[in-house]
C-alpha cells in the first residue's frame, strides 16, 4: 500500500502546478496581445504599451514555468557524466549538482527580490506609453525564482533521504518507447 502524501507535499506540488498554469496563461496572453497588435495595425487600432505587456508576459512565463518544468523532468539536463555513474557515486554527484543549483538560484532569487523591493521603494516606473510600477511585473520573476529554489531544496531533501530523483525519468525499455518519447518531445 502506498502512503498518502502529506499536506506539505500536496501544497508544494500544487504550488509548482499553479505556477506552471500561470506560465501557460502568460503564453496565451502573449498570443492574444500579438494577434491583437497585428490585426490592429491593419484596421488602425493601437494598443498602448502592447509590446511592453507582451514583454512582461514573456518574462513572467519564463520564470513562473521554471519549478514546474524542473519537477516534471522536462528541464534540459546535461547527464553525460551523471548518467554513466552508478550507486553512491551517482548519488553524490546528484546531491552535489542540486546543492550547487540551490546556491546559484538562491543567489539569483535573493537579488531579484532585492531589486523588486528597491523598485517598489523607489517607485520605479516603466518607460513605455503607459507608465507602470516596475515592481508589479518583477514579482513574477521573484515568485518563479523563489519557487525554483524551493523545488531544488525539496528535491535535495528527497535525494538525501536515499530516494531516486523525481525529475529523473525511467529509461526507455523498448525501441518503440524511444521513438514515442522522441515524437512526444518534438525532437
CSV table of C-alpha atoms in Angstrom, one decimal:
chain,number,residue,atom,x,y,z
A,1,UNK,CA,0.0,0.0,0.0
A,2,UNK,CA,1.4,3.4,-0.9
A,3,UNK,CA,1.5,6.2,1.6
A,4,UNK,CA,-0.8,9.1,1.0
A,5,UNK,CA,1.1,12.4,0.5
A,6,UNK,CA,1.0,14.8,3.4
A,7,UNK,CA,-0.3,18.4,3.3
A,8,UNK,CA,3.2,19.8,2.7
A,9,UNK,CA,3.8,17.5,-0.3
A,10,UNK,CA,0.4,18.3,-1.8
A,11,UNK,CA,0.9,22.1,-1.1
A,12,UNK,CA,4.3,22.1,-2.8
A,13,UNK,CA,3.2,20.1,-5.8
A,14,UNK,CA,0.1,22.3,-6.0
A,15,UNK,CA,2.3,25.4,-6.0
A,16,UNK,CA,4.5,24.0,-8.8
A,17,UNK,CA,1.5,23.1,-10.8
A,18,UNK,CA,-0.2,26.5,-10.2
A,19,UNK,CA,3.0,28.3,-11.3
A,20,UNK,CA,3.0,26.1,-14.5
A,21,UNK,CA,-0.6,27.1,-15.2
A,22,UNK,CA,0.2,30.8,-14.7
A,23,UNK,CA,3.1,30.4,-17.1
A,24,UNK,CA,0.5,28.9,-19.6
A,25,UNK,CA,-1.8,31.9,-19.0
A,26,UNK,CA,1.1,34.2,-19.8
A,27,UNK,CA,1.7,32.3,-23.0
A,28,UNK,CA,-1.9,32.8,-24.0
A,29,UNK,CA,-1.7,36.5,-23.1
A,30,UNK,CA,1.3,36.9,-25.4
A,31,UNK,CA,-0.6,35.2,-28.2
A,32,UNK,CA,-3.7,37.4,-27.7
A,33,UNK,CA,-1.6,40.6,-27.5
A,34,UNK,CA,0.5,39.8,-30.6
A,35,UNK,CA,-2.6,38.8,-32.5
A,36,UNK,CA,-4.5,41.9,-31.5
A,37,UNK,CA,-1.5,44.2,-32.3
A,38,UNK,CA,-1.0,42.6,-35.7
A,39,UNK,CA,-4.7,42.8,-36.6
A,40,UNK,CA,-4.9,46.3,-35.0
A,41,UNK,CA,-2.3,47.6,-37.4
A,42,UNK,CA,-4.4,46.6,-40.4
A,43,UNK,CA,-7.5,48.4,-39.1
A,44,UNK,CA,-5.8,51.4,-37.4
A,45,UNK,CA,-6.2,50.2,-33.8
A,46,UNK,CA,-3.3,50.9,-31.5
A,47,UNK,CA,-2.8,49.0,-28.2
A,48,UNK,CA,-0.9,51.4,-25.9
A,49,UNK,CA,2.2,49.6,-24.5
A,50,UNK,CA,1.2,46.4,-26.1
A,51,UNK,CA,4.8,45.5,-26.7
A,52,UNK,CA,5.6,46.2,-23.0
A,53,UNK,CA,2.8,43.9,-21.8
A,54,UNK,CA,3.9,41.2,-24.2
A,55,UNK,CA,7.5,41.5,-22.9
A,56,UNK,CA,6.3,41.4,-19.2
A,57,UNK,CA,4.2,38.4,-20.0
A,58,UNK,CA,7.2,36.7,-21.7
A,59,UNK,CA,9.4,37.2,-18.7
A,60,UNK,CA,6.6,36.0,-16.3
A,61,UNK,CA,6.1,32.9,-18.4
A,62,UNK,CA,9.8,32.1,-18.5
A,63,UNK,CA,10.3,32.5,-14.7
A,64,UNK,CA,6.9,31.0,-13.5
A,65,UNK,CA,7.4,27.9,-15.5
A,66,UNK,CA,10.8,27.0,-14.1
A,67,UNK,CA,9.8,25.0,-11.0
A,68,UNK,CA,7.1,23.0,-12.8
A,69,UNK,CA,9.4,22.3,-15.7
A,70,UNK,CA,12.1,21.1,-13.2
A,71,UNK,CA,9.8,18.9,-11.2
A,72,UNK,CA,8.3,17.4,-14.3
A,73,UNK,CA,11.7,16.3,-15.5
A,74,UNK,CA,11.4,18.4,-18.6
A,75,UNK,CA,14.2,20.9,-17.8
A,76,UNK,CA,17.3,20.4,-20.0
A,77,UNK,CA,19.8,18.5,-18.0
A,78,UNK,CA,23.3,17.5,-19.2
A,79,UNK,CA,23.7,13.9,-18.0
A,80,UNK,CA,26.7,12.9,-19.9
A,81,UNK,CA,28.7,12.3,-16.8
A,82,UNK,CA,26.0,11.5,-14.2
A,83,UNK,CA,24.2,9.0,-16.5
A,84,UNK,CA,27.3,6.9,-16.6
A,85,UNK,CA,27.7,6.7,-12.9
A,86,UNK,CA,26.2,4.1,-10.6
A,87,UNK,CA,25.4,3.7,-6.9
A,88,UNK,CA,26.8,6.0,-4.2
A,89,UNK,CA,29.0,7.9,-6.8
A,90,UNK,CA,25.9,8.8,-8.8
A,91,UNK,CA,24.0,9.8,-5.6
A,92,UNK,CA,26.9,12.0,-4.5
A,93,UNK,CA,27.0,13.8,-7.9
A,94,UNK,CA,23.2,14.3,-7.8
A,95,UNK,CA,23.4,15.8,-4.3
A,96,UNK,CA,26.4,18.0,-5.4
A,97,UNK,CA,24.6,19.2,-8.5
A,98,UNK,CA,21.4,20.0,-6.5
A,99,UNK,CA,23.4,21.8,-3.8
A,100,UNK,CA,25.3,23.9,-6.4
A,101,UNK,CA,22.0,24.7,-8.2
A,102,UNK,CA,20.4,25.8,-4.9
A,103,UNK,CA,23.3,28.2,-4.2
A,104,UNK,CA,23.1,29.8,-7.7
A,105,UNK,CA,19.3,30.0,-7.8
A,106,UNK,CA,19.2,31.2,-4.2
A,107,UNK,CA,21.7,33.9,-5.0
A,108,UNK,CA,19.7,34.9,-8.1
A,109,UNK,CA,16.4,34.8,-6.2
A,110,UNK,CA,17.8,36.9,-3.3
A,111,UNK,CA,18.9,39.7,-5.6
A,112,UNK,CA,15.8,39.6,-7.7
A,113,UNK,CA,13.7,40.1,-4.5
A,114,UNK,CA,16.0,42.9,-3.5
A,115,UNK,CA,15.7,44.5,-7.0
A,116,UNK,CA,11.9,44.2,-6.8
A,117,UNK,CA,11.8,45.7,-3.3
A,118,UNK,CA,14.0,48.6,-4.5
A,119,UNK,CA,11.7,49.2,-7.5
A,120,UNK,CA,8.8,49.4,-5.1
A,121,UNK,CA,10.6,51.6,-2.5
A,122,UNK,CA,11.9,54.0,-5.2
A,123,UNK,CA,8.6,54.0,-7.1
A,124,UNK,CA,10.4,53.0,-10.2
A,125,UNK,CA,8.2,53.2,-13.3
A,126,UNK,CA,8.3,51.7,-16.8
A,127,UNK,CA,9.3,54.0,-19.6
A,128,UNK,CA,6.5,52.9,-22.0
A,129,UNK,CA,3.5,54.8,-23.2
A,130,UNK,CA,1.7,53.6,-20.0
A,131,UNK,CA,3.9,54.2,-17.0
A,132,UNK,CA,3.5,51.2,-14.7
A,133,UNK,CA,5.3,50.4,-11.5
A,134,UNK,CA,8.1,48.1,-12.3
A,135,UNK,CA,7.7,46.0,-9.2
A,136,UNK,CA,4.5,44.6,-10.5
A,137,UNK,CA,5.9,42.6,-13.4
A,138,UNK,CA,9.1,41.9,-11.4
A,139,UNK,CA,7.0,40.0,-8.9
A,140,UNK,CA,6.6,37.1,-11.4
A,141,UNK,CA,10.4,36.8,-11.7
A,142,UNK,CA,10.8,36.7,-7.9
A,143,UNK,CA,8.0,34.2,-7.5
A,144,UNK,CA,9.4,31.9,-10.2
A,145,UNK,CA,13.0,32.0,-8.8
A,146,UNK,CA,11.9,31.5,-5.2
A,147,UNK,CA,9.7,28.6,-6.2
A,148,UNK,CA,12.5,27.1,-8.2
A,149,UNK,CA,14.9,27.4,-5.2
A,150,UNK,CA,12.2,25.7,-3.0
A,151,UNK,CA,11.8,22.9,-5.7
A,152,UNK,CA,15.5,22.4,-5.7
A,153,UNK,CA,15.7,22.2,-1.9
A,154,UNK,CA,12.6,19.9,-1.9
A,155,UNK,CA,14.4,17.6,-4.4
A,156,UNK,CA,17.7,17.7,-2.4
A,157,UNK,CA,15.9,16.6,0.7
A,158,UNK,CA,14.2,13.8,-1.2
A,159,UNK,CA,17.6,12.6,-2.7
A,160,UNK,CA,19.4,12.9,0.7
A,161,UNK,CA,16.7,10.5,2.0
A,162,UNK,CA,18.1,7.9,-0.3
A,163,UNK,CA,15.4,8.2,-3.0
A,164,UNK,CA,15.8,8.4,-6.7
A,165,UNK,CA,15.4,12.0,-8.0
A,166,UNK,CA,11.8,12.6,-9.0
A,167,UNK,CA,12.9,14.7,-12.1
A,168,UNK,CA,14.7,11.7,-13.5
A,169,UNK,CA,12.5,9.7,-15.9
A,170,UNK,CA,12.7,5.9,-16.2
A,171,UNK,CA,14.9,4.9,-19.1
A,172,UNK,CA,13.0,3.6,-22.1
A,173,UNK,CA,12.6,-0.2,-22.1
A,174,UNK,CA,11.9,-0.8,-25.8
A,175,UNK,CA,12.9,0.8,-29.1
A,176,UNK,CA,9.2,1.8,-29.7
A,177,UNK,CA,9.3,3.7,-26.4
A,178,UNK,CA,12.4,5.6,-27.5
A,179,UNK,CA,10.6,6.6,-30.7
A,180,UNK,CA,7.4,7.6,-28.8
A,181,UNK,CA,9.3,9.8,-26.4
A,182,UNK,CA,11.2,11.5,-29.3
A,183,UNK,CA,7.9,12.2,-31.1
A,184,UNK,CA,6.2,13.5,-27.9
A,185,UNK,CA,9.2,15.8,-27.2
A,186,UNK,CA,9.2,17.2,-30.7
A,187,UNK,CA,12.8,16.1,-31.5
